C-alpha positions as CSV (number, residue, x, y, z in Angstrom):
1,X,51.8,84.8,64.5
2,X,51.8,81.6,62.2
3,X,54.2,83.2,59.4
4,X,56.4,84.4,62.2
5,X,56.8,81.0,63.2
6,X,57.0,79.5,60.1
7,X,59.7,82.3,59.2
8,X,61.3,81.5,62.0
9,X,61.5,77.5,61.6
10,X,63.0,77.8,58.2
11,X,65.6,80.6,59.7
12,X,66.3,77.6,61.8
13,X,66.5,75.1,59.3
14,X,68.4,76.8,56.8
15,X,71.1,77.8,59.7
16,X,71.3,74.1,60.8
17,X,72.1,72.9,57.3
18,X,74.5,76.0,56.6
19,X,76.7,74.4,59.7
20,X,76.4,71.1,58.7
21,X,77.7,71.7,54.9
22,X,81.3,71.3,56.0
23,X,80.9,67.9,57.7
24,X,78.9,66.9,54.9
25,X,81.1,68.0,52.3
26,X,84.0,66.5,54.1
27,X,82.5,62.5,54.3
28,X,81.1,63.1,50.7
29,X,85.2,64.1,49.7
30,X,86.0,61.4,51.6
31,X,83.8,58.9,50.6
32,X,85.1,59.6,46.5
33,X,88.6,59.0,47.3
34,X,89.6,55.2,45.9
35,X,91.6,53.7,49.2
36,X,93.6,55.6,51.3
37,X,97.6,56.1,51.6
38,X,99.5,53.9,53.4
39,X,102.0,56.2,55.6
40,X,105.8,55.1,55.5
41,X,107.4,53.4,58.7
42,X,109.4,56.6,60.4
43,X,112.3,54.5,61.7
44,X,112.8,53.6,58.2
45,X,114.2,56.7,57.5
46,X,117.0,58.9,58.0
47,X,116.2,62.1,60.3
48,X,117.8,64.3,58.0
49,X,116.1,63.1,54.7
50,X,112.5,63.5,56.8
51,X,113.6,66.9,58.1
52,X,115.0,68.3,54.5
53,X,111.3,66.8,53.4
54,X,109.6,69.0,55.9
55,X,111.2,71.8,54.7
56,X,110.6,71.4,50.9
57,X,107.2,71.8,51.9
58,X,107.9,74.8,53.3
59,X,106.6,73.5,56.9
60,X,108.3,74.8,59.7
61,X,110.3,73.6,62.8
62,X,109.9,72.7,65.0
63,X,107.8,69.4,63.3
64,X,104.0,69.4,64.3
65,X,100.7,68.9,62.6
66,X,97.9,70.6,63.5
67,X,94.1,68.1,63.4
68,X,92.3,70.0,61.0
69,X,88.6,69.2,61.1
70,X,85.9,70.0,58.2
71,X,84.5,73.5,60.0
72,X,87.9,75.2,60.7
73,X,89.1,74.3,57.0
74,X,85.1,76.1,55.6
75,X,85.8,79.4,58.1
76,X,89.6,80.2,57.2
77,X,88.4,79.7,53.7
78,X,85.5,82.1,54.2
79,X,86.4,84.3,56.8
80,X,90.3,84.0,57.0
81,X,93.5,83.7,55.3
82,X,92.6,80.6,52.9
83,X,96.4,81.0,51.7
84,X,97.5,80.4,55.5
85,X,98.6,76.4,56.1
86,X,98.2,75.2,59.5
87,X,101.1,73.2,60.2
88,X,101.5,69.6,58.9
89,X,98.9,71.0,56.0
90,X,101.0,71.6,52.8
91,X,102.6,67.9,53.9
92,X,99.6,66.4,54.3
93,X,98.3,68.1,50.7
94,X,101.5,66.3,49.3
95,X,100.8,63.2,50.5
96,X,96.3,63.6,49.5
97,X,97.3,65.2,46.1
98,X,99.2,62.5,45.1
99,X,96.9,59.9,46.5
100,X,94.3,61.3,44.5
101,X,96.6,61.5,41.2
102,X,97.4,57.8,41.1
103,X,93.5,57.1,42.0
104,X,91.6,59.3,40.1
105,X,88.1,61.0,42.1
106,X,86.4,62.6,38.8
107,X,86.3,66.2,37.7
108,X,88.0,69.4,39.2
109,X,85.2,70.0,41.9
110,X,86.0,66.4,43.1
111,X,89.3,66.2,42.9
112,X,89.5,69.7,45.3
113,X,87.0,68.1,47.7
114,X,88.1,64.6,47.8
115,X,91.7,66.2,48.2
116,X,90.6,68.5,51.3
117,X,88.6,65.7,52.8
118,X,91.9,63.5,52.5
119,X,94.1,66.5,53.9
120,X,92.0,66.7,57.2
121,X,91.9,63.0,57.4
122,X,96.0,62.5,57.2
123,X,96.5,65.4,59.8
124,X,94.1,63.6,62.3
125,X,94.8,60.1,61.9
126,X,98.9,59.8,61.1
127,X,101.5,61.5,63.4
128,X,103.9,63.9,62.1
129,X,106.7,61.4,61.9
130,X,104.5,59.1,59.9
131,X,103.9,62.1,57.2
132,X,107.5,63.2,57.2
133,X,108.6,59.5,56.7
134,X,106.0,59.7,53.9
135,X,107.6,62.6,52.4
136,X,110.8,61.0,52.1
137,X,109.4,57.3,50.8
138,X,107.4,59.3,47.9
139,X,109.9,61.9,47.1
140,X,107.4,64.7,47.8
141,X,108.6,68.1,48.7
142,X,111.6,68.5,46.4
């Protein structure tokens, strides 16, 4: 009866830190990135040159971002389509990838987790119009 228990504890343990790896990983990303971006003002900006930006990033209309958080990002990678962008993603990768290029976060692991981390946090802290304004300001998504 002890080893069962024991068995089943670290069944439990291991489970709990299984579905705590993608938070983890995500304030660990996080934490590595130097700064953050500083999105662009979206009345600054032409609607057409933020709409033609949108759609060198292959997002489509109508405009939206979808809040990506650390654990739906860990099961589409897993158990989904990991080539499948949720809307506002590829934009928000723009904006995180060059980020992360101008403030270097270390080796390749780092720069794909720190890059992620960023992703998620753009999507659930700047509006759509903020990231397409970004687009535009930065030239991203030729």
């Amino acid at each position: 009866m002890h080893i069962a228990r024991q068995a089943f504890l670290s069944i439990l343990v291991l489970a709990s830190l299984l579905a705590l790896l993608p938070g983890i990983a995500y304030a660990v990303g996080l934490f590595r990135v130097h700064g953050r971006p500083v999105p662009a003002d979206p009345t600054a900006f032409d609607r057409g040159l933020v709409q033609a930006a949108w759609q060198g990033c292959r997002e489509e209309s109508p405009i939206a971002v979808t809040r990506l958080n650390p654990w739906g990002v860990a099961a589409r990678l897993l158990f989904g389509d990991p080539l499948r962008a949720a809307p506002g993603e590829r934009a928000s990768w723009q904006i995180a990838r060059t980020h992360n290029a101008a403030h270097p976060v270390g080796n390749n692991l780092w720069w794909h987790t720190s890059g992620t981390a960023l992703t998620i946090w753009i999507t659930r802290n700047w509006s759509a119009e903020q990231i397409g304004a970004t687009l535009a300001r930065d030239g991203l998504c030729k």
